[in-house]
Every structure is written in C-alpha cells, then in structure tokens.
Amino acid sequence: MDREEILRRSREEGKDEWEEQVQEKIHAKENRWAIPLMLIAVNLFAFFGFTENWVPYALLIAMVIPTVGYQIYGYWKVKKGGYILTATVGVVAIIFCSCQIYTWITN
C-alpha cells in the first residue's frame, strides 16, 4: 500500500484521530472534577441525613463502590495523588452511608 492509498482510505473512514483524542482529553478532565464533587455531595448527603429511608443510601453506596475501585486502579497505574484522595473521599462516603443505614435499621 502506498501513501496515497492510505490517505484515501483514511478519508473514506471519516474518523479523525485528532478529534477523538481531544474528546478523550475533555472527558478525562470532566471526570477529574465530577467524581470528587459527586463524592463530596454524597458525604454531605449522608452526614446530614437528608432522607428517612435506607434505600437512597444503598443506591449511593452502589454508585460509589465502583468509583472507589476505579480510583484505586488509577492510582495503582499512574501513581498520582489525586486518585488516592478521591478514593479516600469515596471510602468516607461509604462509611457515612453505611452508618445511616445502620441507624435506620436499629431504630
């Protein structure tokens, strides 16, 4: 395959690698702020006990556990402190939610 045929095929595919890389970077930057903010919101939600039932806390725990797992994996791969900080906030959220469920069950 010569250079012209490679260029022709890439034009036919319609995929732009540069655009895909930019979208991936934007998505990564979005997650860098969205996940910690979500975990802080979960902590506040659980700490102040905004609900009367255990179901929202169970759902919050179900959302936070995969996030904590991903953050631990990210720290293991790239050794950046932001991952471990977010994982710590997630663990605190799980503890707060678990305490709310426990107090609701025991009352």
mmCIF file of C-alpha atoms in Angstrom:
data_model
loop_
_atom_site.group_PDB
_atom_site.id
_atom_site.type_symbol
_atom_site.label_atom_id
_atom_site.label_comp_id
_atom_site.label_asym_id
_atom_site.label_seq_id
_atom_site.Cartn_x
_atom_site.Cartn_y
_atom_site.Cartn_z
ATOM 1 C CA MET A 1 0.000 0.000 0.000
ATOM 2 C CA ASP A 2 1.395 3.358 -0.956
ATOM 3 C CA ARG A 3 0.934 6.704 0.780
ATOM 4 C CA GLU A 4 -1.902 7.903 -1.475
ATOM 5 C CA GLU A 5 -3.975 4.767 -0.877
ATOM 6 C CA ILE A 6 -3.553 5.085 2.897
ATOM 7 C CA LEU A 7 -4.702 8.712 2.748
ATOM 8 C CA ARG A 8 -7.674 7.785 0.559
ATOM 9 C CA ARG A 9 -8.776 5.028 2.926
ATOM 10 C CA SER A 10 -8.488 7.259 5.976
ATOM 11 C CA ARG A 11 -10.639 9.894 4.268
ATOM 12 C CA GLU A 12 -13.251 7.277 3.424
ATOM 13 C CA GLU A 13 -13.457 6.085 7.030
ATOM 14 C CA GLY A 14 -14.342 9.584 8.160
ATOM 15 C CA LYS A 15 -12.615 9.158 11.521
ATOM 16 C CA ASP A 16 -10.410 11.940 12.728
ATOM 17 C CA GLU A 17 -7.880 10.703 15.271
ATOM 18 C CA TRP A 18 -7.115 14.214 16.488
ATOM 19 C CA GLU A 19 -10.790 14.864 17.229
ATOM 20 C CA GLU A 20 -11.074 11.557 19.102
ATOM 21 C CA GLN A 21 -8.018 12.416 21.219
ATOM 22 C CA VAL A 22 -9.440 15.834 22.058
ATOM 23 C CA GLN A 23 -12.755 14.256 23.097
ATOM 24 C CA GLU A 24 -10.933 11.755 25.308
ATOM 25 C CA LYS A 25 -8.961 14.561 26.991
ATOM 26 C CA ILE A 26 -12.122 16.569 27.601
ATOM 27 C CA HIS A 27 -13.839 13.507 29.053
ATOM 28 C CA ALA A 28 -10.861 12.855 31.339
ATOM 29 C CA LYS A 29 -10.826 16.459 32.594
ATOM 30 C CA GLU A 30 -14.573 16.300 33.176
ATOM 31 C CA ASN A 31 -14.187 13.181 35.292
ATOM 32 C CA ARG A 32 -11.301 14.699 37.210
ATOM 33 C CA TRP A 33 -13.711 17.262 38.707
ATOM 34 C CA ALA A 34 -17.055 15.485 38.507
ATOM 35 C CA ILE A 35 -16.150 12.410 40.528
ATOM 36 C CA PRO A 36 -14.676 14.230 43.571
ATOM 37 C CA LEU A 37 -17.576 16.688 43.608
ATOM 38 C CA MET A 38 -20.075 13.838 43.439
ATOM 39 C CA LEU A 39 -18.352 12.076 46.322
ATOM 40 C CA ILE A 40 -18.328 15.243 48.427
ATOM 41 C CA ALA A 41 -22.053 15.646 47.737
ATOM 42 C CA VAL A 42 -22.662 12.038 48.819
ATOM 43 C CA ASN A 43 -20.729 12.696 52.032
ATOM 44 C CA LEU A 44 -22.800 15.774 52.808
ATOM 45 C CA PHE A 45 -26.000 13.955 51.915
ATOM 46 C CA ALA A 46 -25.156 11.077 54.254
ATOM 47 C CA PHE A 47 -23.670 13.192 57.043
ATOM 48 C CA PHE A 48 -26.704 15.430 57.420
ATOM 49 C CA GLY A 49 -29.183 12.554 56.929
ATOM 50 C CA PHE A 50 -31.443 14.106 54.320
ATOM 51 C CA THR A 51 -33.661 11.060 53.859
ATOM 52 C CA GLU A 52 -35.875 8.982 56.095
ATOM 53 C CA ASN A 53 -35.296 5.682 54.334
ATOM 54 C CA TRP A 54 -32.297 3.419 53.763
ATOM 55 C CA VAL A 55 -32.849 2.894 50.010
ATOM 56 C CA PRO A 56 -31.157 6.129 48.810
ATOM 57 C CA TYR A 57 -28.110 5.322 50.906
ATOM 58 C CA ALA A 58 -27.912 1.823 49.469
ATOM 59 C CA LEU A 59 -28.110 3.297 45.972
ATOM 60 C CA LEU A 60 -25.399 5.807 46.816
ATOM 61 C CA ILE A 61 -23.168 3.033 48.105
ATOM 62 C CA ALA A 62 -23.793 1.088 44.897
ATOM 63 C CA MET A 63 -22.683 4.140 42.886
ATOM 64 C CA VAL A 64 -19.639 4.953 44.998
ATOM 65 C CA ILE A 65 -18.061 1.486 45.254
ATOM 66 C CA PRO A 66 -17.197 1.225 41.528
ATOM 67 C CA THR A 67 -15.859 4.790 41.612
ATOM 68 C CA VAL A 68 -13.582 3.960 44.527
ATOM 69 C CA GLY A 69 -12.404 0.834 42.714
ATOM 70 C CA TYR A 70 -11.623 2.823 39.579
ATOM 71 C CA GLN A 71 -9.732 5.448 41.572
ATOM 72 C CA ILE A 72 -7.625 2.798 43.327
ATOM 73 C CA TYR A 73 -6.873 1.194 39.965
ATOM 74 C CA GLY A 74 -5.953 4.612 38.524
ATOM 75 C CA TYR A 75 -3.586 5.260 41.420
ATOM 76 C CA TRP A 76 -2.047 1.828 41.016
ATOM 77 C CA LYS A 77 -1.398 2.514 37.310
ATOM 78 C CA VAL A 78 -0.153 6.127 37.307
ATOM 79 C CA LYS A 79 0.743 6.865 40.972
ATOM 80 C CA LYS A 80 -0.913 10.305 41.066
ATOM 81 C CA GLY A 81 -2.161 11.616 44.400
ATOM 82 C CA GLY A 82 -5.489 12.823 43.032
ATOM 83 C CA TYR A 83 -6.652 9.248 42.616
ATOM 84 C CA ILE A 84 -5.927 8.255 46.205
ATOM 85 C CA LEU A 85 -7.525 11.446 47.518
ATOM 86 C CA THR A 86 -10.717 10.739 45.571
ATOM 87 C CA ALA A 87 -10.676 7.108 46.731
ATOM 88 C CA THR A 88 -10.368 8.288 50.343
ATOM 89 C CA VAL A 89 -13.338 10.629 49.972
ATOM 90 C CA GLY A 90 -15.273 7.713 48.453
ATOM 91 C CA VAL A 91 -14.461 5.437 51.367
ATOM 92 C CA VAL A 92 -15.653 8.144 53.770
ATOM 93 C CA ALA A 93 -18.888 8.372 51.752
ATOM 94 C CA ILE A 94 -19.381 4.609 52.026
ATOM 95 C CA ILE A 95 -18.829 4.790 55.792
ATOM 96 C CA PHE A 96 -21.317 7.661 56.220
ATOM 97 C CA CYS A 97 -23.947 5.904 54.110
ATOM 98 C CA SER A 98 -23.405 2.635 55.964
ATOM 99 C CA CYS A 99 -23.832 4.419 59.296
ATOM 100 C CA GLN A 100 -27.093 5.966 58.101
ATOM 101 C CA ILE A 101 -28.385 2.550 57.016
ATOM 102 C CA TYR A 102 -27.337 1.030 60.349
ATOM 103 C CA THR A 103 -29.076 3.747 62.381
ATOM 104 C CA TRP A 104 -32.222 3.411 60.281
ATOM 105 C CA ILE A 105 -32.269 -0.381 60.771
ATOM 106 C CA THR A 106 -31.662 -0.205 64.533
ATOM 107 C CA ASN A 107 -34.379 2.403 65.153
#
